[in-house]
Amino acid sequence: MNRFDIPQLGSLYQWHLWQKEEKGDTGLPQVFQKRCYEAFVPDETTVSALQRDVVSVLHFMGLQPKEEQLTQKGFSLDATVEVNGRQVGVEVDGPWHFIGRKPTGSTILKRRQIANVEGIMLVSVPYWEWNELGHGHQNKKETYLCSVLGMQIEGQFLRAGVKIRGCTWWLLSQFY
């Protein structure tokens, strides 16, 4: 067990989660699972300008995003918001999450494990889609976020005492 470095332990933790998802048990000793989890969880996070911009629009919309959330299984989410009483993770995905415009294997695995192991709905804001909205186009950005979060555009809407600018909630089948 001492022959693994930090990245290898983190990878082994993701394998452990995958095995638990598929088979229910991995056979890894509890102490070793803990070491793998600790290697997997980031010590610190870096917030990009892109992420700051997306989160500021979520704030402006009245969605009260929680930034840099750590899930129970150790995944770091850029932000979470509540949609129809359900927690939704928002990942602001920069170029390192893609090969061309296709997600990398590690990005696909993270998305799958957050959805299947954690049970958290996850939406992605790819950098090129956000950049195409342009600087200073607040309405376009709000409309885009309403769309990816499964919210219908339709004037002002009051939900649980919180004014959600320009969006009415509606459910998408992908939420469930």
PDB file of C-alpha atoms in Angstrom:
ATOM      1  CA  MET A   1       0.000   0.000   0.000  1.00  0.00           C
ATOM      2  CA  ASN A   2       2.911   2.362   0.542  1.00  0.00           C
ATOM      3  CA  ARG A   3       4.041   2.064  -3.076  1.00  0.00           C
ATOM      4  CA  PHE A   4       1.237   4.277  -4.442  1.00  0.00           C
ATOM      5  CA  ASP A   5       1.777   7.991  -5.019  1.00  0.00           C
ATOM      6  CA  ILE A   6      -0.945  10.622  -4.514  1.00  0.00           C
ATOM      7  CA  PRO A   7      -2.299  10.615  -8.118  1.00  0.00           C
ATOM      8  CA  GLN A   8      -2.399   6.814  -8.130  1.00  0.00           C
ATOM      9  CA  LEU A   9      -4.299   6.753  -4.829  1.00  0.00           C
ATOM     10  CA  GLY A  10      -6.777   9.297  -6.244  1.00  0.00           C
ATOM     11  CA  SER A  11      -7.281   7.143  -9.349  1.00  0.00           C
ATOM     12  CA  LEU A  12      -7.736   4.077  -7.178  1.00  0.00           C
ATOM     13  CA  TYR A  13     -10.433   5.954  -5.261  1.00  0.00           C
ATOM     14  CA  GLN A  14     -12.332   6.627  -8.496  1.00  0.00           C
ATOM     15  CA  TRP A  15     -11.973   2.945  -9.394  1.00  0.00           C
ATOM     16  CA  HIS A  16     -13.341   2.119  -5.923  1.00  0.00           C
ATOM     17  CA  LEU A  17     -16.401   4.341  -6.551  1.00  0.00           C
ATOM     18  CA  TRP A  18     -16.938   2.750  -9.947  1.00  0.00           C
ATOM     19  CA  GLN A  19     -16.740  -0.757  -8.463  1.00  0.00           C
ATOM     20  CA  LYS A  20     -19.181   0.199  -5.700  1.00  0.00           C
ATOM     21  CA  GLU A  21     -21.554   1.539  -8.348  1.00  0.00           C
ATOM     22  CA  GLU A  22     -21.286  -1.616 -10.459  1.00  0.00           C
ATOM     23  CA  LYS A  23     -20.829  -4.383  -7.878  1.00  0.00           C
ATOM     24  CA  GLY A  24     -21.574  -2.884  -4.477  1.00  0.00           C
ATOM     25  CA  ASP A  25     -18.179  -3.664  -2.932  1.00  0.00           C
ATOM     26  CA  THR A  26     -14.542  -3.395  -3.919  1.00  0.00           C
ATOM     27  CA  GLY A  27     -12.820  -5.363  -1.203  1.00  0.00           C
ATOM     28  CA  LEU A  28     -10.493  -2.460  -0.412  1.00  0.00           C
ATOM     29  CA  PRO A  29      -9.691  -2.344   3.305  1.00  0.00           C
ATOM     30  CA  GLN A  30     -11.402   0.577   5.078  1.00  0.00           C
ATOM     31  CA  VAL A  31      -8.059   2.146   6.065  1.00  0.00           C
ATOM     32  CA  PHE A  32      -6.866   2.063   2.456  1.00  0.00           C
ATOM     33  CA  GLN A  33     -10.181   3.507   1.223  1.00  0.00           C
ATOM     34  CA  LYS A  34      -9.612   6.428   3.585  1.00  0.00           C
ATOM     35  CA  ARG A  35      -6.092   7.026   2.217  1.00  0.00           C
ATOM     36  CA  CYS A  36      -7.413   6.922  -1.333  1.00  0.00           C
ATOM     37  CA  TYR A  37     -10.238   9.365  -0.461  1.00  0.00           C
ATOM     38  CA  GLU A  38      -7.780  11.792   1.164  1.00  0.00           C
ATOM     39  CA  ALA A  39      -5.568  11.664  -1.934  1.00  0.00           C
ATOM     40  CA  PHE A  40      -8.598  12.267  -4.172  1.00  0.00           C
ATOM     41  CA  VAL A  41     -10.007  15.311  -2.350  1.00  0.00           C
ATOM     42  CA  PRO A  42      -8.346  18.521  -3.550  1.00  0.00           C
ATOM     43  CA  ASP A  43      -6.263  20.454  -1.008  1.00  0.00           C
ATOM     44  CA  GLU A  44      -7.112  23.727  -2.662  1.00  0.00           C
ATOM     45  CA  THR A  45      -9.185  24.923  -5.565  1.00  0.00           C
ATOM     46  CA  THR A  46      -8.564  27.502  -8.241  1.00  0.00           C
ATOM     47  CA  VAL A  47     -11.409  29.703  -9.413  1.00  0.00           C
ATOM     48  CA  SER A  48     -11.091  30.895 -13.004  1.00  0.00           C
ATOM     49  CA  ALA A  49     -12.359  34.208 -14.387  1.00  0.00           C
ATOM     50  CA  LEU A  50     -14.846  32.176 -16.429  1.00  0.00           C
ATOM     51  CA  GLN A  51     -16.184  30.511 -13.287  1.00  0.00           C
ATOM     52  CA  ARG A  52     -16.408  33.860 -11.463  1.00  0.00           C
ATOM     53  CA  ASP A  53     -18.424  35.270 -14.372  1.00  0.00           C
ATOM     54  CA  VAL A  54     -20.876  32.337 -14.462  1.00  0.00           C
ATOM     55  CA  VAL A  55     -21.353  32.408 -10.681  1.00  0.00           C
ATOM     56  CA  SER A  56     -21.902  36.177 -10.691  1.00  0.00           C
ATOM     57  CA  VAL A  57     -24.733  35.764 -13.221  1.00  0.00           C
ATOM     58  CA  LEU A  58     -26.248  32.984 -11.071  1.00  0.00           C
ATOM     59  CA  HIS A  59     -26.109  35.407  -8.119  1.00  0.00           C
ATOM     60  CA  PHE A  60     -27.684  38.178 -10.191  1.00  0.00           C
ATOM     61  CA  MET A  61     -30.514  35.793 -11.122  1.00  0.00           C
ATOM     62  CA  GLY A  62     -31.237  35.265  -7.431  1.00  0.00           C
ATOM     63  CA  LEU A  63     -30.247  31.584  -7.406  1.00  0.00           C
ATOM     64  CA  GLN A  64     -27.857  31.948  -4.443  1.00  0.00           C
ATOM     65  CA  PRO A  65     -25.143  29.612  -5.736  1.00  0.00           C
ATOM     66  CA  LYS A  66     -22.827  27.924  -3.279  1.00  0.00           C
ATOM     67  CA  GLU A  67     -19.311  27.915  -4.697  1.00  0.00           C
ATOM     68  CA  GLU A  68     -16.645  25.220  -4.538  1.00  0.00           C
ATOM     69  CA  GLN A  69     -18.841  22.592  -2.927  1.00  0.00           C
ATOM     70  CA  LEU A  70     -17.314  19.301  -1.825  1.00  0.00           C
ATOM     71  CA  THR A  71     -19.673  16.342  -2.254  1.00  0.00           C
ATOM     72  CA  GLN A  72     -19.926  13.459   0.225  1.00  0.00           C
ATOM     73  CA  LYS A  73     -17.746  11.301  -2.009  1.00  0.00           C
ATOM     74  CA  GLY A  74     -15.079  13.996  -2.385  1.00  0.00           C
ATOM     75  CA  PHE A  75     -15.874  15.576  -5.752  1.00  0.00           C
ATOM     76  CA  SER A  76     -15.429  19.326  -6.026  1.00  0.00           C
ATOM     77  CA  LEU A  77     -18.268  21.156  -7.779  1.00  0.00           C
ATOM     78  CA  ASP A  78     -17.732  24.687  -9.106  1.00  0.00           C
ATOM     79  CA  ALA A  79     -21.158  25.694  -7.786  1.00  0.00           C
ATOM     80  CA  THR A  80     -24.482  24.290  -6.690  1.00  0.00           C
ATOM     81  CA  VAL A  81     -27.943  25.842  -6.975  1.00  0.00           C
ATOM     82  CA  GLU A  82     -31.414  24.639  -6.077  1.00  0.00           C
ATOM     83  CA  VAL A  83     -33.850  23.914  -8.918  1.00  0.00           C
ATOM     84  CA  ASN A  84     -37.335  22.658  -8.028  1.00  0.00           C
ATOM     85  CA  GLY A  85     -36.132  21.685  -4.568  1.00  0.00           C
ATOM     86  CA  ARG A  86     -33.286  19.594  -5.962  1.00  0.00           C
ATOM     87  CA  GLN A  87     -29.579  20.353  -5.729  1.00  0.00           C
ATOM     88  CA  VAL A  88     -27.978  20.876  -9.137  1.00  0.00           C
ATOM     89  CA  GLY A  89     -24.212  20.970  -9.599  1.00  0.00           C
ATOM     90  CA  VAL A  90     -22.836  23.521 -12.046  1.00  0.00           C
ATOM     91  CA  GLU A  91     -19.485  22.732 -13.615  1.00  0.00           C
ATOM     92  CA  VAL A  92     -17.829  25.550 -15.545  1.00  0.00           C
ATOM     93  CA  ASP A  93     -15.690  23.544 -17.944  1.00  0.00           C
ATOM     94  CA  GLY A  94     -12.619  25.185 -19.438  1.00  0.00           C
ATOM     95  CA  PRO A  95     -10.496  23.881 -22.329  1.00  0.00           C
ATOM     96  CA  TRP A  96      -8.667  21.259 -20.224  1.00  0.00           C
ATOM     97  CA  HIS A  97     -11.976  19.359 -19.843  1.00  0.00           C
ATOM     98  CA  PHE A  98     -12.182  18.748 -23.586  1.00  0.00           C
ATOM     99  CA  ILE A  99     -10.348  17.309 -26.554  1.00  0.00           C
ATOM    100  CA  GLY A 100     -11.694  19.555 -29.277  1.00  0.00           C
ATOM    101  CA  ARG A 101     -15.286  19.846 -28.133  1.00  0.00           C
ATOM    102  CA  LYS A 102     -15.597  16.324 -26.745  1.00  0.00           C
ATOM    103  CA  PRO A 103     -15.191  15.820 -22.970  1.00  0.00           C
ATOM    104  CA  THR A 104     -12.069  14.032 -21.786  1.00  0.00           C
ATOM    105  CA  GLY A 105     -12.324  10.612 -20.173  1.00  0.00           C
ATOM    106  CA  SER A 106     -11.775  12.025 -16.683  1.00  0.00           C
ATOM    107  CA  THR A 107     -14.505  14.633 -17.238  1.00  0.00           C
ATOM    108  CA  ILE A 108     -16.932  11.929 -18.420  1.00  0.00           C
ATOM    109  CA  LEU A 109     -16.083   9.748 -15.412  1.00  0.00           C
ATOM    110  CA  LYS A 110     -16.563  12.635 -12.971  1.00  0.00           C
ATOM    111  CA  ARG A 111     -19.950  13.512 -14.484  1.00  0.00           C
ATOM    112  CA  ARG A 112     -21.080   9.896 -14.378  1.00  0.00           C
ATOM    113  CA  GLN A 113     -19.965   9.319 -10.799  1.00  0.00           C
ATOM    114  CA  ILE A 114     -21.520  12.538  -9.524  1.00  0.00           C
ATOM    115  CA  ALA A 115     -24.832  11.603 -11.163  1.00  0.00           C
ATOM    116  CA  ASN A 116     -24.852   7.863 -10.375  1.00  0.00           C
ATOM    117  CA  VAL A 117     -22.958   7.596  -7.081  1.00  0.00           C
ATOM    118  CA  GLU A 118     -23.829  10.962  -5.534  1.00  0.00           C
ATOM    119  CA  GLY A 119     -27.286  11.322  -7.105  1.00  0.00           C
ATOM    120  CA  ILE A 120     -26.611  14.965  -7.977  1.00  0.00           C
ATOM    121  CA  MET A 121     -27.925  16.411 -11.228  1.00  0.00           C
ATOM    122  CA  LEU A 122     -24.978  18.026 -12.983  1.00  0.00           C
ATOM    123  CA  VAL A 123     -24.945  20.622 -15.745  1.00  0.00           C
ATOM    124  CA  SER A 124     -21.932  21.774 -17.699  1.00  0.00           C
ATOM    125  CA  VAL A 125     -21.167  25.266 -18.946  1.00  0.00           C
ATOM    126  CA  PRO A 126     -18.543  24.696 -21.683  1.00  0.00           C
ATOM    127  CA  TYR A 127     -16.148  27.607 -22.162  1.00  0.00           C
ATOM    128  CA  TRP A 128     -16.869  28.068 -25.883  1.00  0.00           C
ATOM    129  CA  GLU A 129     -20.632  28.316 -25.340  1.00  0.00           C
ATOM    130  CA  TRP A 130     -20.176  30.917 -22.583  1.00  0.00           C
ATOM    131  CA  ASN A 131     -17.604  32.875 -24.599  1.00  0.00           C
ATOM    132  CA  GLU A 132     -19.964  33.004 -27.601  1.00  0.00           C
ATOM    133  CA  LEU A 133     -22.443  34.947 -25.440  1.00  0.00           C
ATOM    134  CA  GLY A 134     -19.989  37.847 -25.358  1.00  0.00           C
ATOM    135  CA  HIS A 135     -18.885  40.261 -22.646  1.00  0.00           C
ATOM    136  CA  GLY A 136     -21.532  42.476 -21.110  1.00  0.00           C
ATOM    137  CA  HIS A 137     -24.506  40.555 -22.521  1.00  0.00           C
ATOM    138  CA  GLN A 138     -26.225  39.867 -19.202  1.00  0.00           C
ATOM    139  CA  ASN A 139     -29.596  38.945 -20.722  1.00  0.00           C
ATOM    140  CA  LYS A 140     -28.023  36.389 -23.073  1.00  0.00           C
ATOM    141  CA  LYS A 141     -26.115  34.850 -20.169  1.00  0.00           C
ATOM    142  CA  GLU A 142     -29.235  34.655 -18.003  1.00  0.00           C
ATOM    143  CA  THR A 143     -31.197  33.056 -20.848  1.00  0.00           C
ATOM    144  CA  TYR A 144     -28.396  30.542 -21.416  1.00  0.00           C
ATOM    145  CA  LEU A 145     -28.253  29.578 -17.725  1.00  0.00           C
ATOM    146  CA  CYS A 146     -32.039  29.258 -17.565  1.00  0.00           C
ATOM    147  CA  SER A 147     -31.785  26.864 -20.490  1.00  0.00           C
ATOM    148  CA  VAL A 148     -29.022  24.630 -19.101  1.00  0.00           C
ATOM    149  CA  LEU A 149     -30.695  24.547 -15.681  1.00  0.00           C
ATOM    150  CA  GLY A 150     -34.026  23.505 -17.206  1.00  0.00           C
ATOM    151  CA  MET A 151     -35.856  26.740 -16.590  1.00  0.00           C
ATOM    152  CA  GLN A 152     -38.321  28.271 -19.034  1.00  0.00           C
ATOM    153  CA  ILE A 153     -37.933  31.955 -19.923  1.00  0.00           C
ATOM    154  CA  GLU A 154     -41.053  33.908 -18.989  1.00  0.00           C
ATOM    155  CA  GLY A 155     -40.914  37.282 -17.206  1.00  0.00           C
ATOM    156  CA  GLN A 156     -40.485  37.556 -13.431  1.00  0.00           C
ATOM    157  CA  PHE A 157     -41.313  34.573 -11.251  1.00  0.00           C
ATOM    158  CA  LEU A 158     -41.588  34.356  -7.486  1.00  0.00           C
ATOM    159  CA  ARG A 159     -40.536  31.048  -5.928  1.00  0.00           C
ATOM    160  CA  ALA A 160     -40.321  30.474  -2.188  1.00  0.00           C
ATOM    161  CA  GLY A 161     -39.992  34.207  -1.611  1.00  0.00           C
ATOM    162  CA  VAL A 162     -37.038  34.541  -3.981  1.00  0.00           C
ATOM    163  CA  LYS A 163     -37.405  36.493  -7.192  1.00  0.00           C
ATOM    164  CA  ILE A 164     -35.847  34.549 -10.030  1.00  0.00           C
ATOM    165  CA  ARG A 165     -35.132  37.023 -12.804  1.00  0.00           C
ATOM    166  CA  GLY A 166     -36.621  36.043 -16.147  1.00  0.00           C
ATOM    167  CA  CYS A 167     -37.144  32.344 -15.492  1.00  0.00           C
ATOM    168  CA  THR A 168     -40.015  30.034 -14.674  1.00  0.00           C
ATOM    169  CA  TRP A 169     -39.078  26.614 -13.340  1.00  0.00           C
ATOM    170  CA  TRP A 170     -39.966  23.553 -15.362  1.00  0.00           C
ATOM    171  CA  LEU A 171     -38.778  19.962 -15.194  1.00  0.00           C
ATOM    172  CA  LEU A 172     -36.714  18.196 -17.799  1.00  0.00           C
ATOM    173  CA  SER A 173     -36.773  14.444 -18.041  1.00  0.00           C
ATOM    174  CA  GLN A 174     -32.963  14.405 -17.650  1.00  0.00           C
ATOM    175  CA  PHE A 175     -33.404  15.606 -14.043  1.00  0.00           C
ATOM    176  CA  TYR A 176     -34.920  12.273 -13.076  1.00  0.00           C
TER     177      TYR A 176
END
